[in-house]
Amino acid sequence: MYKQKNVVLNHWLPPFPMVRRGRFLCSETSKFFNQKQTPTHRPIKQVTKSNFSDSLSQLKTQISGSDFVAVSLQKTGSYSSPWHRILPFDTAEIAYLKAKYAAERFQILQFAVCPFSIRADANHYKLIAHPFNFHLFPRDELKLGMPCYSFSCQPSYIASMAKEDFDFNVCIYDGISYLSRAQETAAKHLTGNPVSSNYAVQPSTTRSVADNVFVERIKSRVRNWISACKRSDMRSEDALVSSLRRLILGGEEYGSRPSLNIDVCSERQVQLVFEMVKSHYSNVVPLAITSKGGGTQFVRVVLTSSQEDRELLKKELRNMEEEQSRRLCGFREVIDFISASQKPIVAHNLLNDFTFIHSKFLYPLPPTMDEFTSSLHSAFPDILDVNHLMKEISPLTKYSSLPAATSYLKRNFFAPIKMVIPQKGSMEESKNHGHGVVRISELFAKLCFILRILPQAEYHNPDGPSLKRYTNVFSPDSNNFQDSDEADDISIWTNNPMKISINNLVFLWGFRSGTSAGKLKNLLSKSHNLLSEDHAFDVRLVDNSCAVIVFWKDGLSEWFLDAIDSGDGLRELAAEGMMAAGYDTYKRICESEILGVDLADSLAEFDRISEAHTKEPQEVYWNSDLMINFDDL
Amino acid sequence: MNKQRLMRSFSKTLTHSHHSFSTSSSSNNFAIKNVTKSNFDSCLSDLRRHVKDADFVAIDLEMTGVTSAPWRESFEFDRYDVRYLKVKDSADKFAVVQFGVCPFRWDRSKHSFVAHPHNFYIFPRQEVGGDDGSYEFFCQTSSIDFLSKYQFDFNLCVKEGISYLSRALEDKARLQLHSVHEDELSESSCTVKDIKDLPLVRMTDILFVERMKTKISEWHDDLLLTRNGRPGRTPEDSSDSIAHFQTIFFRMRPAIKLNGFTSRQLRLIKSVVEKSFKDLAYIRVNDGSCAQQLIVYTESRSDLDLLMKEVKGIHFKEAEMKIGTAIGFRHVIDLLSSEQKLIVGHNCFLDIAHVCRKFIGPLPLNLKEFVTLVQKNFPYIIDTKILLNGNSMLQLKMKKSSTSLAKAFAIICPHIASADNMLGPAQSPSVSVEVQVDDMSWNSGAKHEAGYDAFMTGCIFAQACNLLDIDFSSHLMLMKEEKLRNYINLLYLSWTSGDIVDLKTGEATTECSAFMTFKIQQPKILFSNIVLIWGFSPTLKAKPIKETLCKVFGLTSVTSIYHLDKTAVFVQFSQPELVHDFLELKSKIEKKNEALYVLHPLSDLLEGGRTRAASYEVYKDICGSPLSKVLFADQAAAVGVDLNTKMLESKAHKNGSFDNSDIPMDTKISETEQPMKSSPGSKNLHREEILDIVSC
């Protein structure tokens, strides 16, 4: 008897009416498909360094006016070795770790964004899309070693991109650079934001005598300076006098306004100056001027002529800060705008794409899936995965590629979508990249049609079919993971909905490279009585050198591991050099960040470590809680 | 390693001043032959001829990067073995995108050298084998940006670049092919048949299968009828099937060509044939470039087996051919190696490492073995940088200026580098170089490509030999030339430190010529006195660390301190025992949580509880790891797992030929094993550490 904990989607038949597309009724409707512009004619706005700021404002308008934003990425690779792909027997956590590994390794070369809306017309849905394709390159614009020191490329991936006429020169020569949110903070720290008006004024603590002396001295100095400025305003003086005055008072002009620099020796003094100015001189704006090293060099106080003038100055300063941060964050402004718009995002392969987005544009990826989802959620509250929506329609088949999913829908369903792209293309047609994002929005519209979801009616009709239940689903077999208590159950093969515990999986290696799964199965069933029964186990190859065995009976895997380790029972296999390890070892490899090229080698290495560990006496080891914090004393 | 960069910035100014010197094509630029996939084969045969005739061959490479992490750059505190590991890491991770080869031949009649500069675009496209991670490569952002500044054509490289297969991978592919082939032959044909059938889930599939079954049996019956002397049906009868079924002969057997089916339909046909027709065989053969599926009629069971054997033989041959063609650019390297020509490079240790890694096989773990590998394949290498710095006469000529490639070219070969022919001959006798390329597909060199770099290197060498009064007309081969004996097979392991490796012996020495005068002579570094500290508070700088240590171990205890990056420092103590004392004291403070230690001077350094320390050997191990994190502390934490096992093993035997540490093994690592203890608590700590450091 095997464990059958969770059968994926017991409702094979969808709970909503579906229009199954007959084989012969398409003659009339096919015009929708014919009408559809062939990909090369879809005008996708290509954005590089030179037209970035113009396109950005266009994109912002389009995002604000649209219901959804579809995104799609073109990367330099997706996995380093076959077993680094997300495999059917990976738990959600392992899938995340693998996606993290790839996201930290590879680079994004193109980021396509498509704000779109779906409107229901008489008998079809109308898709209004505004596709943009941004070319990126992580150029170190600020010479700070950011955004990335080096990245990896998967030649097969690169070569297939080349076949699709991807223009690497455009990316590398004219790609837009960026900094992640984390990097921006670091960069600001390094370069020093030259001027900052929002120095956090903390509630005053008790002042020492020295503090008071300092404040009084500054106060009188500022007072003198202000009165001098006012006096000079009244009568026009000649250039010599005004420059002399400037020399004596230490005043300067800040733009068109008079200003005075006050030297400070500590951050404490900066705070004192700010406090004093705020409480005594309403028309004076203090600015902290930072040095290259990071600390405040001096405080510059600027005199404004009136309340309005003061506001004007503050606005100017804000603009300046924005300009500065725009220069730093580059392409990330697009991400920030999408995030701020709170529009639902539509993606294909959510986990892969959003680990990339998170690590390149937000923050370094956290170690666990939970932390990742919560961090991502705070930036993008609603994310829809078309892959997941596909699962609703066809639970048993996995359509990993967009064209496969599209053609499946075309074959089986009647979903007339009329696509409208109002904008014009920006480059010659051969350079028209970024179709993925258009396909995603089209596929999404079709799925909405099939699932009878009218996206824009959603908020008016809360009882109707809703997209909400499809949002933020991360793992490939999400239905179950979302609320399953037993997160360690996985569905073992893509086309088999059976759920088994990961404890029933054993990794086997040490056979000759090139051996087929069938041969291995043969070999194993001949090796022991327990294995000779029908349906005792199944074997799949993970890569050339390693296979995974799934035991349909509980307990058999433990027996197998013991037997192959000790050599009794499975003497034959052990003698041939076969080795085995449980799922635990596999998990530890994925957690370790050192994912070798061959799974077999990594397993062997980690198996050895765990043995070494169990033999080592457990020592008292470092615990941060026990450490006394030196600052507290 | 900075060679390319320096060179380019200098030679930028040269581009405009190039005028014809004695180019055969009297253009204003150098003519350099560009070689890509499309013209590789024709170029190769020409190149074979040129290399055979050549007196020496200059090479140069352009890579996608040099260092995979900032701390992998070359430091003063790097020992020879560590330097090698850093070069190995570079050769392992980055790809070669351009390869310049320039054979130079001495023409006695013209009394000049004839050069044939070639600029090969190469790309590590995988042509054979499965999905193998060994082709993945890194790009260093700054290097790519740098290449783009000099108009490197990345599209040409990716689309038209020549692929290659290293000797090791070729052997592996052949071995696998042979074993699979033998397996196939030993298997009886019936076992092959138990391939999983496609499940007939769709209505269309079932209909299709039925229709195919009828059609195939019609054809089959027809065939038998014709055979028995009766006329078969006229083609008109089965006109609808003509598009798909076309009777041909395959190895003297009647067969149908299956055209215009989808791959799914083909699989269905295959299962129909295998299930329902005992005397028909479904086979796949390659017809020119594309695969062709056939259904072949066989006389008998034995005939069927024979056919299958024949088909397997064809497939085997095809696969072998494919491996043969996949060798690609390696033919050039094989040529250089087999001709045993004198190879000339400029500061070329990294180049040679790339050549070995990309075209021979994985690099060995230590310098000695590497040197043996190089000697075996390239017995004569000369580095123009060594030559220029090592010879006093050439030094004088260089007037102590930089020996970067472009600068050296401008000084040593002014008659080639600039148009002012008046200058050259007047000063000193100079050897002239004539460039020859065939008429097709050459570009106006001088664009700072590998081919041009190789040409410059060769010119420098030729001129340097001339200055050394080497007689090119004599029958002596250049590599046997007495005057070059002191320079041949010496390479800079690191130019900045003046570490030189002798390829004949594998010994590494530090350059000690008169030339060293303008380099600041560092006090001798004693690696056994060094302790590596990382993971401390990022605000801590070298000076306070030194002060802290001096407080504990005495004012003269610390000889020097050196920042690896912002997360790690090397500390060199005055006595080797201090390394041990420090590590011991550190673990003592950390293990006991007594208040007494809070006031200990070391507490500053250990603040935060993530400070780790280890002896120099651990640094070597960390450098040897395939991982490349940007910050050293992250790298050390991630490598921790690996290290731990190594520590356990190394208790048994000491390692490394350069190992000169006398520290007992158990103190080699003090805290590194903690983060990877498998308890959940420590695991989290380990993760936090990485996060903290990345975000700061």
mmCIF file of N, CA and C in Angstrom, chain A residues 122-180:
data_model
loop_
_atom_site.group_PDB
_atom_site.id
_atom_site.type_symbol
_atom_site.label_atom_id
_atom_site.label_comp_id
_atom_site.label_asym_id
_atom_site.label_seq_id
_atom_site.Cartn_x
_atom_site.Cartn_y
_atom_site.Cartn_z
ATOM 1 N N ALA A 122 -18.815 42.281 -27.696
ATOM 2 C CA ALA A 122 -19.979 41.445 -27.943
ATOM 3 C C ALA A 122 -19.697 39.950 -27.723
ATOM 4 N N ASN A 123 -18.791 39.390 -28.514
ATOM 5 C CA ASN A 123 -18.569 37.959 -28.376
ATOM 6 C C ASN A 123 -17.096 37.616 -28.205
ATOM 7 N N HIS A 124 -16.339 38.593 -27.920
ATOM 8 C CA HIS A 124 -14.931 38.290 -27.686
ATOM 9 C C HIS A 124 -14.364 39.273 -26.671
ATOM 10 N N TYR A 125 -13.172 38.970 -26.257
ATOM 11 C CA TYR A 125 -12.486 39.901 -25.363
ATOM 12 C C TYR A 125 -11.560 40.761 -26.195
ATOM 13 N N LYS A 126 -11.461 41.996 -25.782
ATOM 14 C CA LYS A 126 -10.546 42.880 -26.481
ATOM 15 C C LYS A 126 -9.354 43.133 -25.564
ATOM 16 N N LEU A 127 -8.185 42.918 -26.113
ATOM 17 C CA LEU A 127 -6.970 43.092 -25.329
ATOM 18 C C LEU A 127 -6.257 44.346 -25.807
ATOM 19 N N ILE A 128 -6.121 45.296 -24.924
ATOM 20 C CA ILE A 128 -5.405 46.522 -25.309
ATOM 21 C C ILE A 128 -4.043 46.489 -24.623
ATOM 22 N N ALA A 129 -3.004 46.388 -25.426
ATOM 23 C CA ALA A 129 -1.671 46.179 -24.847
ATOM 24 C C ALA A 129 -0.708 47.277 -25.272
ATOM 25 N N HIS A 130 0.223 47.578 -24.403
ATOM 26 C CA HIS A 130 1.253 48.591 -24.693
ATOM 27 C C HIS A 130 2.622 48.009 -24.371
ATOM 28 N N PRO A 131 3.141 47.165 -25.244
ATOM 29 C CA PRO A 131 4.393 46.482 -24.894
ATOM 30 C C PRO A 131 5.642 47.368 -24.998
ATOM 31 N N PHE A 132 6.494 47.269 -24.019
ATOM 32 C CA PHE A 132 7.799 47.944 -24.000
ATOM 33 C C PHE A 132 8.858 46.883 -23.757
ATOM 34 N N ASN A 133 9.975 47.033 -24.394
ATOM 35 C CA ASN A 133 11.057 46.090 -24.159
ATOM 36 C C ASN A 133 12.326 46.852 -23.781
ATOM 37 N N PHE A 134 12.764 46.676 -22.553
ATOM 38 C CA PHE A 134 13.937 47.406 -22.072
ATOM 39 C C PHE A 134 15.187 46.547 -22.219
ATOM 40 N N HIS A 135 16.207 47.120 -22.818
ATOM 41 C CA HIS A 135 17.489 46.415 -22.934
ATOM 42 C C HIS A 135 18.340 46.796 -21.729
ATOM 43 N N LEU A 136 18.845 45.793 -21.050
ATOM 44 C CA LEU A 136 19.598 46.068 -19.830
ATOM 45 C C LEU A 136 21.034 45.580 -19.957
ATOM 46 N N PHE A 137 21.904 46.287 -19.313
ATOM 47 C CA PHE A 137 23.248 45.753 -19.108
ATOM 48 C C PHE A 137 23.774 46.291 -17.783
ATOM 49 N N PRO A 138 24.314 45.433 -16.940
ATOM 50 C CA PRO A 138 24.711 45.878 -15.596
ATOM 51 C C PRO A 138 26.015 46.661 -15.602
ATOM 52 N N ARG A 139 26.047 47.709 -16.385
ATOM 53 C CA ARG A 139 27.261 48.516 -16.497
ATOM 54 C C ARG A 139 27.528 49.206 -15.165
ATOM 55 N N ASP A 140 28.758 49.281 -14.813
ATOM 56 C CA ASP A 140 29.118 49.900 -13.537
ATOM 57 C C ASP A 140 29.240 51.401 -13.753
ATOM 58 N N GLU A 141 28.104 52.083 -13.832
ATOM 59 C CA GLU A 141 28.094 53.508 -14.196
ATOM 60 C C GLU A 141 28.789 54.368 -13.150
ATOM 61 N N LEU A 142 28.703 53.957 -11.910
ATOM 62 C CA LEU A 142 29.237 54.798 -10.842
ATOM 63 C C LEU A 142 30.623 54.365 -10.387
ATOM 64 N N LYS A 143 31.146 53.341 -11.048
ATOM 65 C CA LYS A 143 32.466 52.808 -10.696
ATOM 66 C C LYS A 143 32.527 52.382 -9.220
ATOM 67 N N LEU A 144 31.514 51.669 -8.818
ATOM 68 C CA LEU A 144 31.456 51.197 -7.434
ATOM 69 C C LEU A 144 31.434 49.669 -7.371
ATOM 70 N N GLY A 145 31.640 49.031 -8.518
ATOM 71 C CA GLY A 145 31.562 47.576 -8.533
ATOM 72 C C GLY A 145 30.127 47.092 -8.473
ATOM 73 N N MET A 146 29.183 47.951 -8.833
ATOM 74 C CA MET A 146 27.780 47.563 -8.812
ATOM 75 C C MET A 146 27.187 47.827 -10.194
ATOM 76 N N PRO A 147 26.103 47.241 -10.571
ATOM 77 C CA PRO A 147 25.264 46.301 -9.838
ATOM 78 C C PRO A 147 25.822 44.892 -9.754
ATOM 79 N N CYS A 148 26.684 44.499 -10.677
ATOM 80 C CA CYS A 148 27.180 43.135 -10.515
ATOM 81 C C CYS A 148 28.595 43.019 -11.047
ATOM 82 N N TYR A 149 29.426 42.335 -10.314
ATOM 83 C CA TYR A 149 30.839 42.223 -10.653
ATOM 84 C C TYR A 149 31.010 41.297 -11.855
ATOM 85 N N SER A 150 30.369 40.151 -11.780
ATOM 86 C CA SER A 150 30.425 39.230 -12.905
ATOM 87 C C SER A 150 29.145 38.412 -12.944
ATOM 88 N N PHE A 151 28.842 37.864 -14.092
ATOM 89 C CA PHE A 151 27.659 37.027 -14.210
ATOM 90 C C PHE A 151 27.964 35.862 -15.134
ATOM 91 N N SER A 152 27.086 34.892 -15.102
ATOM 92 C CA SER A 152 27.337 33.675 -15.839
ATOM 93 C C SER A 152 26.489 33.630 -17.107
ATOM 94 N N CYS A 153 26.958 32.882 -18.103
ATOM 95 C CA CYS A 153 26.207 32.713 -19.337
ATOM 96 C C CYS A 153 26.118 31.236 -19.674
ATOM 97 N N GLN A 154 24.961 30.821 -20.118
ATOM 98 C CA GLN A 154 24.783 29.435 -20.541
ATOM 99 C C GLN A 154 24.844 29.455 -22.061
ATOM 100 N N PRO A 155 25.916 28.879 -22.648
ATOM 101 C CA PRO A 155 26.113 29.041 -24.092
ATOM 102 C C PRO A 155 24.925 28.561 -24.928
ATOM 103 N N SER A 156 24.272 27.464 -24.515
ATOM 104 C CA SER A 156 23.163 26.973 -25.324
ATOM 105 C C SER A 156 22.040 28.004 -25.343
ATOM 106 N N TYR A 157 21.852 28.651 -24.220
ATOM 107 C CA TYR A 157 20.821 29.677 -24.089
ATOM 108 C C TYR A 157 21.153 30.873 -24.968
ATOM 109 N N ILE A 158 22.425 31.293 -24.853
ATOM 110 C CA ILE A 158 22.905 32.434 -25.630
ATOM 111 C C ILE A 158 22.800 32.134 -27.126
ATOM 112 N N ALA A 159 23.173 30.888 -27.495
ATOM 113 C CA ALA A 159 23.163 30.531 -28.910
ATOM 114 C C ALA A 159 21.735 30.511 -29.443
ATOM 115 N N SER A 160 20.777 30.047 -28.622
ATOM 116 C CA SER A 160 19.406 30.023 -29.119
ATOM 117 C C SER A 160 18.843 31.442 -29.203
ATOM 118 N N MET A 161 19.304 32.299 -28.315
ATOM 119 C CA MET A 161 18.906 33.707 -28.426
ATOM 120 C C MET A 161 19.448 34.293 -29.731
ATOM 121 N N ALA A 162 20.673 33.916 -30.050
ATOM 122 C CA ALA A 162 21.291 34.419 -31.278
ATOM 123 C C ALA A 162 20.493 33.969 -32.493
ATOM 124 N N LYS A 163 19.960 32.749 -32.418
ATOM 125 C CA LYS A 163 19.157 32.242 -33.536
ATOM 126 C C LYS A 163 17.912 33.083 -33.739
ATOM 127 N N GLU A 164 17.386 33.604 -32.638
ATOM 128 C CA GLU A 164 16.207 34.460 -32.749
ATOM 129 C C GLU A 164 16.603 35.905 -33.032
ATOM 130 N N ASP A 165 17.838 36.067 -33.487
ATOM 131 C CA ASP A 165 18.322 37.388 -33.875
ATOM 132 C C ASP A 165 18.415 38.369 -32.720
ATOM 133 N N PHE A 166 18.707 37.848 -31.574
ATOM 134 C CA PHE A 166 18.898 38.736 -30.433
ATOM 135 C C PHE A 166 20.119 39.595 -30.712
ATOM 136 N N ASP A 167 20.008 40.876 -30.401
ATOM 137 C CA ASP A 167 21.138 41.763 -30.676
ATOM 138 C C ASP A 167 21.931 42.010 -29.395
ATOM 139 N N PHE A 168 23.026 41.297 -29.263
ATOM 140 C CA PHE A 168 23.839 41.429 -28.052
ATOM 141 C C PHE A 168 24.530 42.788 -28.003
ATOM 142 N N ASN A 169 24.881 43.285 -29.192
ATOM 143 C CA ASN A 169 25.577 44.569 -29.215
ATOM 144 C C ASN A 169 24.710 45.680 -28.638
ATOM 145 N N VAL A 170 23.413 45.669 -28.996
ATOM 146 C CA VAL A 170 22.520 46.710 -28.481
ATOM 147 C C VAL A 170 22.495 46.642 -26.959
ATOM 148 N N CYS A 171 22.365 45.422 -26.446
ATOM 149 C CA CYS A 171 22.314 45.246 -24.990
ATOM 150 C C CYS A 171 23.584 45.761 -24.323
ATOM 151 N N ILE A 172 24.704 45.338 -24.841
ATOM 152 C CA ILE A 172 25.958 45.649 -24.164
ATOM 153 C C ILE A 172 26.371 47.106 -24.388
ATOM 154 N N TYR A 173 26.146 47.612 -25.600
ATOM 155 C CA TYR A 173 26.556 48.986 -25.892
ATOM 156 C C TYR A 173 25.582 49.996 -25.287
ATOM 157 N N ASP A 174 24.276 49.711 -25.440
ATOM 158 C CA ASP A 174 23.286 50.729 -25.089
ATOM 159 C C ASP A 174 22.306 50.290 -24.004
ATOM 160 N N GLY A 175 22.592 49.159 -23.381
ATOM 161 C CA GLY A 175 21.668 48.692 -22.355
ATOM 162 C C GLY A 175 21.615 49.655 -21.179
ATOM 163 N N ILE A 176 20.471 49.656 -20.508
ATOM 164 C CA ILE A 176 20.288 50.538 -19.366
ATOM 165 C C ILE A 176 20.826 49.827 -18.129
ATOM 166 N N SER A 177 21.540 50.545 -17.313
ATOM 167 C CA SER A 177 22.039 49.936 -16.081
ATOM 168 C C SER A 177 21.035 50.167 -14.959
ATOM 169 N N TYR A 178 21.336 49.644 -13.801
ATOM 170 C CA TYR A 178 20.386 49.756 -12.692
ATOM 171 C C TYR A 178 21.113 49.478 -11.391
ATOM 172 N N LEU A 179 20.457 49.761 -10.291
ATOM 173 C CA LEU A 179 20.933 49.322 -8.976
ATOM 174 C C LEU A 179 19.733 48.783 -8.229
ATOM 175 N N SER A 180 19.927 47.768 -7.428
ATOM 176 C CA SER A 180 18.812 47.264 -6.633
ATOM 177 C C SER A 180 18.575 48.228 -5.476
#
